[in-house]
Amino acid sequence: MSTRFLRYFFEPKSLVVLGASEKNFSLGGQVVANMLDAKFPGDIWVVNPKPYETVHGCPCFDEITELPKIPDLAVVCSPAATAPDVVAELGRFGVKAALVLTSNQGHRQTNYKARLLEAAQSSGIRVMGPECMGILVPSRKLNASYAPQNIKPGKVAYIGQSGMLGNAIIDWANGRGIGFSHLITLGDSVDVRLADVIDYVNRYSGAQAILLHLEDVPDSRHFMTAVREASRNKLVLVIKSGRTMEAQGDPDVFTPGLINRDPIYNAAFSRAGMVRVDNSEELFDALETLTRMRPVRGGRLAIISNGLGPSMLAVDRLIHQGGNLAELTEETQAKLQDWLPSDRERVNPLDIGGGATPQMFVEAVQMVTEDPGVDAVLVVHAPTRLAPSKSTALALIANKKLFKRNLLTSWMGLEHAIPARHEFNLAGIPTYISPEKAVQAFMHLVNYQRNQQLLQETPPSLPFETTQDSRKEVRDLLEAVAAEGRDHLSHEETHRLLTAYGIEVAPVLYPKSLDEAAAMSARFPGPKALKINHSANSYPFVYRKHPHRFSSGLLQDLETEDDVRNAAKRLVDKVEEKFPTSKFHSFVLQPMQRGKHSMQLNLGITRDPLFGPIILFGIGGYKVNILVDRQVALPPLNMSLAKDLVMRSHAGQLIKEHSNDPKDDLERVCVLLVKLSQLCSDMPLIKGLEINPLLLNSQEMFAIDVQCDLGAPAYHAIMPYPEDLRKLAELKDGRAVEVRPIRGEDAVALLRFHSRLSEESIRFRYFHNKADLTKRDLSLLTQINYDRQMAFIAEELKEDGSREILGVSRIWTDPDNIRTEFSVIIRDDLQGLGLGSLLMNAIIDYSRSVGTLEMIGKIMVENHPMRGLMKYLGFKATYNMEEQVIDAVLPLNEPTTEWQQHRLNNAID
């Protein structure tokens, strides 16, 4: 992932179009015409081997090497067969960015995309496309596309993978008077990826919101890193095509344990703080809302209409979408009592009657928008003789400055409603063809706000921590199994794995022979169950229609030793008949678990080919129940995220409604899910793990049947907590400290640490007095993205087992891993104990290990202790006259490419 040279795509000062002519239907000719229509202020050249002097008035050259200077951007419209050679020649000439617009014939070229990528990598030129529509940036007067029309300036960036959908959005937006900051289509993305563009738009553009259209996600971790960072600063909406199995394409791409992979995308989008829209109509409605509404304070909607029927349609959709109907204050109701006819109720939704006039609409909206309990107002209008559609719309538009809240409108009808909606469009007031669509659009903003609150929520402290010994025990177990050439664990080995992580398994014995099974059965009084465990039935997510039948390798309600011996013999015979090559591991002998009013749950770990490890949860038992209620989440999980996963399931609702102690039961299940999350983070060899069923009752919770298989080391979409970076140290005064990466659960401890800092220390760290940390501050400082940030805390380990933060060091790394900016702060009463150098060395060693080239920081001139520490650590310090601070720089690694050296010498490129 890299933003290398992306500036040349979006801010070029000169441009060349290859393959352009003045012939009808010339792709390059249309690009040149669009650039001229946009009034691009820079140089525009054309390269075409045919003897043209000019194309649409722009100078034309036979060869790339004849250009008067190196252009910032090249738009390749040459035939697809020659595009890779053209890109290679552009790179040799020194061009930094190439936009490849080609037709479908390119797909018929052998290794076409591979040849394009090879041409790009050989010279370092960046390539966007092929098969993209182009780029439009109104603020730069840039229209390097074959779009049939230009776009207006706006505050929303559209980034998509489909050129045709981009064309449709342009036409729709121009019809509504809606503009964009950027409109970018990536096509097949051989080099410049979606995540690269998201990073660039987030960091370097003035866009207030980002609208994404996805067909696929080429690199899940880089995508999640980019959108998680972007969604902290901007509203990000996403539409994903290919939701069904039929539309997803390749039937060989599947996720074990899931019928459809779309829930994984839902989980990823939610985890990143994005809001998903379901279809193109919602996309357009969302765009209308984004461009014309101020941010909402909350989700309380008031509805005003001239008939109860239309307003109730809006109420139904609002409640179904999880919104809130605003409650009008007594003061507002008193105003309405003096104003409304006596037969009208003064409640929300407010029906002002079929006899309402345009002026009555204005007065009602003004009164309701003054209510402090209202966040937005939806006006629903049905045409009447007293309130014609257009006249009523013009009345609201003329008085819109009187309305203190966001206003949404739904003018129902067609013939008379269309001119009214047009007037709203011209006035910049969101308008929708139905009340339901208006509510849906409003809920996009509300859901974004809710996602942000969830991201900023401080997770509860973890009720457990894995130890280094338990991690080593499981790692040794998995490596031993892999060394044997097996890709699965036996039931007994999976039992050991779960026990090491504090996950209880039901009482069980593992006899290896018929006689041993009979002898061991005496240890369990009452009826018993016997299962045969062999290699063929050791894999997770393999479901049979009748899991409790003999054919599934299980026999139940065995009372005597003879019952057990005979059952074991029958099971062996059946396996030899059905699975003659399957390796026998052991029998699994367990007491029957009945009569405890237990709920059966199913949970585990699976691996998606794109997003990597996934945590599963839902109802346990039979296949049909499991697959209907299966919910998913991306690890790593904390207690808050685990609770969100549980409460999305039918199983979670059953626990909440029918448990004697729902709070305790839900917490026990959440703890187990967090343990599973930690397990899959610690053990990348685990491909799949299933507990089915997990029995939950008021006294106990334990796993009954378990399976686990292994695979290549997992690649996590969200980088897990780096446990291996923990280390113990001793300060000069002899106190023991642990230096470890920060995590979300440290928010409360960090708040206590901040409260013990002096005003001077805070000013030295933040360059201003920051007396308190907000919830947003705490989430940004503790719930970090380990793929791009790192923060180490030094904790004192006290004799009573408690911990206290003594200091924090932190880095923020650019997307290209060129530079990282550091900060460090320690408690005032701990100066001179070596704590500052301990934390700085931790952050320096980490940055070197991940290949970062340079560490930088800014230090206030009067911060003499920090200046001394930087000198001790080898930083070069220079005085920055413009900002009146000390710039500290430490080289970490040598650049390995010319571009890296170029980036070290330049701030942005």
PDB file of C-alpha atoms in Angstrom, residues 9 21 27 108 128 175 252 314 319 366 368 385 442 575 637 641 686 726 751 836 865 878 889 893-894:
ATOM      1  CA  PHE A   9      -3.037  11.878 -10.554  1.00  0.00           C
ATOM      2  CA  SER A  21      -7.496  12.078 -32.371  1.00  0.00           C
ATOM      3  CA  LEU A  27     -11.572   7.767 -26.580  1.00  0.00           C
ATOM      4  CA  ARG A 108      -8.243 -11.044 -24.229  1.00  0.00           C
ATOM      5  CA  MET A 128      -4.404   3.447 -12.298  1.00  0.00           C
ATOM      6  CA  GLY A 175     -29.658  16.588 -12.385  1.00  0.00           C
ATOM      7  CA  ASP A 252     -14.522 -22.114  -5.283  1.00  0.00           C
ATOM      8  CA  ALA A 314     -42.320   7.255   7.818  1.00  0.00           C
ATOM      9  CA  ILE A 319     -38.758   2.325  14.075  1.00  0.00           C
ATOM     10  CA  GLN A 366     -40.534  26.671  12.709  1.00  0.00           C
ATOM     11  CA  VAL A 368     -40.948  22.069  15.894  1.00  0.00           C
ATOM     12  CA  ARG A 385     -56.021  22.526  -3.429  1.00  0.00           C
ATOM     13  CA  PHE A 442     -31.671  10.201   7.570  1.00  0.00           C
ATOM     14  CA  VAL A 575     -15.568 -46.510  10.534  1.00  0.00           C
ATOM     15  CA  LEU A 637     -12.424  -8.787  19.933  1.00  0.00           C
ATOM     16  CA  LEU A 641     -17.295  -6.090  20.426  1.00  0.00           C
ATOM     17  CA  ILE A 686      -5.280 -22.476  13.386  1.00  0.00           C
ATOM     18  CA  ARG A 726       5.896  -7.213  25.919  1.00  0.00           C
ATOM     19  CA  LEU A 751      -6.993   8.886  32.150  1.00  0.00           C
ATOM     20  CA  GLY A 836      12.174   8.196  29.034  1.00  0.00           C
ATOM     21  CA  PRO A 865      15.022  17.455  29.439  1.00  0.00           C
ATOM     22  CA  THR A 878      17.721  21.756  14.182  1.00  0.00           C
ATOM     23  CA  VAL A 889      15.429  13.545  13.241  1.00  0.00           C
ATOM     24  CA  ASN A 893      17.004   2.292   7.998  1.00  0.00           C
ATOM     25  CA  GLU A 894      18.681   3.006   4.694  1.00  0.00           C
TER      26      GLU A 894
END
